[in-house]
Amino acid sequence: MDLLIELLPALFWGSVVLINVLVGGGPYNQIRGTTLGTLIIGIILLLTGNAKFDDLAVIIVGLISGAFWALGQGYQLKSISLIGVSKTMPISTGLQLVGTTLFSAIFLGEWSTGIQVTLGLVAMVLLVIGIALTSIKGKNEASGSHNK
């Protein structure tokens, strides 16, 4: 049961964009609603004592990362209205995987041996190829019809 509870944040976080699409509204309303929901949960955690802000560096890093999150989430929601969810989600998810992997390899030293670097780079190349393949238009899309 504990494992299921531990997996819920990842499951729901990955579903935020899909839930926003189902609820509707424009990208700016969607990001406003998501941010407000996140703020409410944050305040609840702060009031129950499950979140502590006793270090100024934690507050500053949190604010900076929140600003980048809001910017990225806003553009992701905007891209859904432009190219559709079926093209946005693979690109977004793939680039998140590439970005977090490269960040952990470069800044956190996750790849410490030559074989790890080699396999990691091969995996990154395959992932980028997969991302590119999701954007190839099929025969039905080539005629100019825009299926979202």
Coordinates of C-alpha atoms in Angstrom, one line a residue:
M1 CA 0.0 0.0 0.0
D2 CA 2.9 2.4 0.8
L3 CA 4.3 1.9 -2.7
L4 CA 0.9 2.8 -4.3
I5 CA 0.8 6.0 -2.2
E6 CA 4.4 6.8 -3.2
L7 CA 3.5 6.5 -6.9
L8 CA 0.4 8.7 -6.7
P9 CA 2.3 12.0 -7.1
A10 CA 4.1 10.8 -10.3
L11 CA 0.8 9.5 -11.7
F12 CA -1.1 12.6 -11.0
W13 CA 1.7 15.0 -12.0
G14 CA 2.0 13.3 -15.3
S15 CA -1.8 13.7 -15.8
V16 CA -2.0 17.4 -15.1
V17 CA -1.9 18.5 -18.7
L18 CA -4.4 15.8 -19.8
I19 CA -6.8 16.9 -17.0
N20 CA -6.4 20.5 -18.0
V21 CA -7.3 19.6 -21.6
L22 CA -10.4 17.7 -20.4
V23 CA -11.5 20.6 -18.1
G24 CA -11.0 23.1 -21.0
G25 CA -10.4 26.8 -21.0
G26 CA -7.5 28.6 -22.5
P27 CA -3.8 28.0 -21.6
Y28 CA -3.7 31.0 -19.3
N29 CA -6.8 29.9 -17.4
Q30 CA -5.3 26.4 -17.2
I31 CA -2.0 27.5 -15.7
R32 CA -3.8 29.9 -13.3
G33 CA -6.0 27.0 -12.1
T34 CA -3.0 24.6 -11.8
T35 CA -0.9 27.2 -9.9
L36 CA -3.8 28.1 -7.6
G37 CA -4.3 24.4 -6.8
T38 CA -0.6 24.0 -6.1
L39 CA -0.6 27.1 -3.9
I40 CA -3.5 25.7 -1.8
I41 CA -1.8 22.4 -1.3
G42 CA 1.4 24.2 -0.3
I43 CA -0.4 26.3 2.2
I44 CA -2.1 23.2 3.7
L45 CA 1.3 21.5 4.0
L46 CA 2.8 24.6 5.6
L47 CA -0.1 24.9 8.1
T48 CA 0.1 21.2 9.1
G49 CA 3.9 21.4 9.7
N50 CA 4.8 19.1 6.8
A51 CA 6.7 21.9 5.0
K52 CA 9.4 24.0 6.5
F53 CA 10.9 27.2 5.2
D54 CA 13.6 28.0 7.7
D55 CA 16.4 28.5 5.2
L56 CA 16.5 31.5 2.9
A57 CA 18.3 29.5 0.2
V58 CA 15.4 27.0 0.1
I59 CA 12.9 29.8 -0.4
I60 CA 14.9 31.5 -3.1
V61 CA 15.5 28.2 -5.0
G62 CA 11.8 27.3 -4.6
L63 CA 10.7 30.7 -6.0
I64 CA 13.1 30.4 -9.0
S65 CA 12.1 26.9 -9.8
G66 CA 8.4 27.8 -9.4
A67 CA 8.9 30.6 -11.9
F68 CA 10.5 28.3 -14.4
W69 CA 7.8 25.7 -13.8
A70 CA 5.0 28.2 -14.4
L71 CA 6.7 29.4 -17.6
G72 CA 7.3 25.9 -19.0
Q73 CA 3.8 24.7 -18.0
G74 CA 2.2 27.8 -19.6
Y75 CA 4.1 27.2 -22.9
Q76 CA 3.2 23.5 -22.8
L77 CA -0.5 24.3 -22.4
K78 CA -0.2 26.9 -25.2
S79 CA 1.5 24.3 -27.5
I80 CA -1.5 21.9 -27.0
S81 CA -3.8 24.5 -28.4
L82 CA -1.4 25.0 -31.4
I83 CA -0.4 21.5 -32.4
G84 CA -2.6 19.2 -30.2
V85 CA -2.0 17.0 -27.2
S86 CA -0.9 13.9 -29.3
K87 CA 2.1 15.8 -30.6
T88 CA 2.8 18.0 -27.5
M89 CA 2.9 15.2 -24.9
P90 CA 5.6 13.0 -26.4
I91 CA 7.9 16.0 -27.2
S92 CA 7.4 17.4 -23.7
T93 CA 7.9 14.2 -21.9
G94 CA 10.9 13.2 -24.0
L95 CA 12.6 16.5 -23.4
Q96 CA 11.9 16.3 -19.7
L97 CA 13.6 12.9 -19.6
V98 CA 16.6 14.2 -21.6
G99 CA 16.9 17.4 -19.5
T100 CA 16.7 15.7 -16.1
T101 CA 19.1 12.9 -17.2
L102 CA 21.7 15.3 -18.6
F103 CA 21.3 17.6 -15.5
S104 CA 21.9 14.7 -13.1
A105 CA 24.8 13.4 -15.2
I106 CA 26.5 16.8 -15.5
F107 CA 25.8 18.4 -12.2
L108 CA 25.2 15.5 -9.8
G109 CA 27.8 13.1 -11.2
E110 CA 25.4 10.3 -11.9
W111 CA 27.5 8.9 -14.8
S112 CA 30.8 8.1 -13.2
T113 CA 32.3 5.5 -15.5
G114 CA 33.0 5.4 -19.2
I115 CA 30.5 2.7 -19.8
Q116 CA 27.8 4.7 -18.0
V117 CA 28.6 7.8 -20.2
T118 CA 28.6 5.7 -23.4
L119 CA 25.3 3.9 -22.6
G120 CA 23.7 7.2 -21.3
L121 CA 24.6 9.1 -24.5
V122 CA 23.4 6.3 -26.7
A123 CA 20.1 6.2 -24.7
M124 CA 19.8 10.0 -25.1
V125 CA 20.3 9.8 -28.9
L126 CA 17.7 7.0 -29.2
L127 CA 15.3 9.1 -27.1
V128 CA 15.8 12.2 -29.3
I129 CA 15.2 10.0 -32.4
G130 CA 12.0 8.7 -30.8
I131 CA 10.9 12.3 -30.1
A132 CA 11.6 13.3 -33.7
L133 CA 9.7 10.3 -35.0
T134 CA 6.6 11.4 -33.2
S135 CA 6.5 14.6 -35.2
I136 CA 6.6 12.9 -38.6
K137 CA 3.3 13.6 -40.4
G138 CA 1.4 10.6 -41.7
K139 CA -0.3 10.3 -45.1
N140 CA -3.6 11.7 -43.7
E141 CA -1.9 14.7 -42.2
A142 CA 0.3 15.6 -45.1
S143 CA -2.7 17.0 -47.1
G144 CA -2.9 19.9 -44.7
S145 CA -5.7 18.6 -42.4
H146 CA -4.8 19.4 -38.9
N147 CA -6.0 16.7 -36.5
K148 CA -5.7 17.8 -32.8

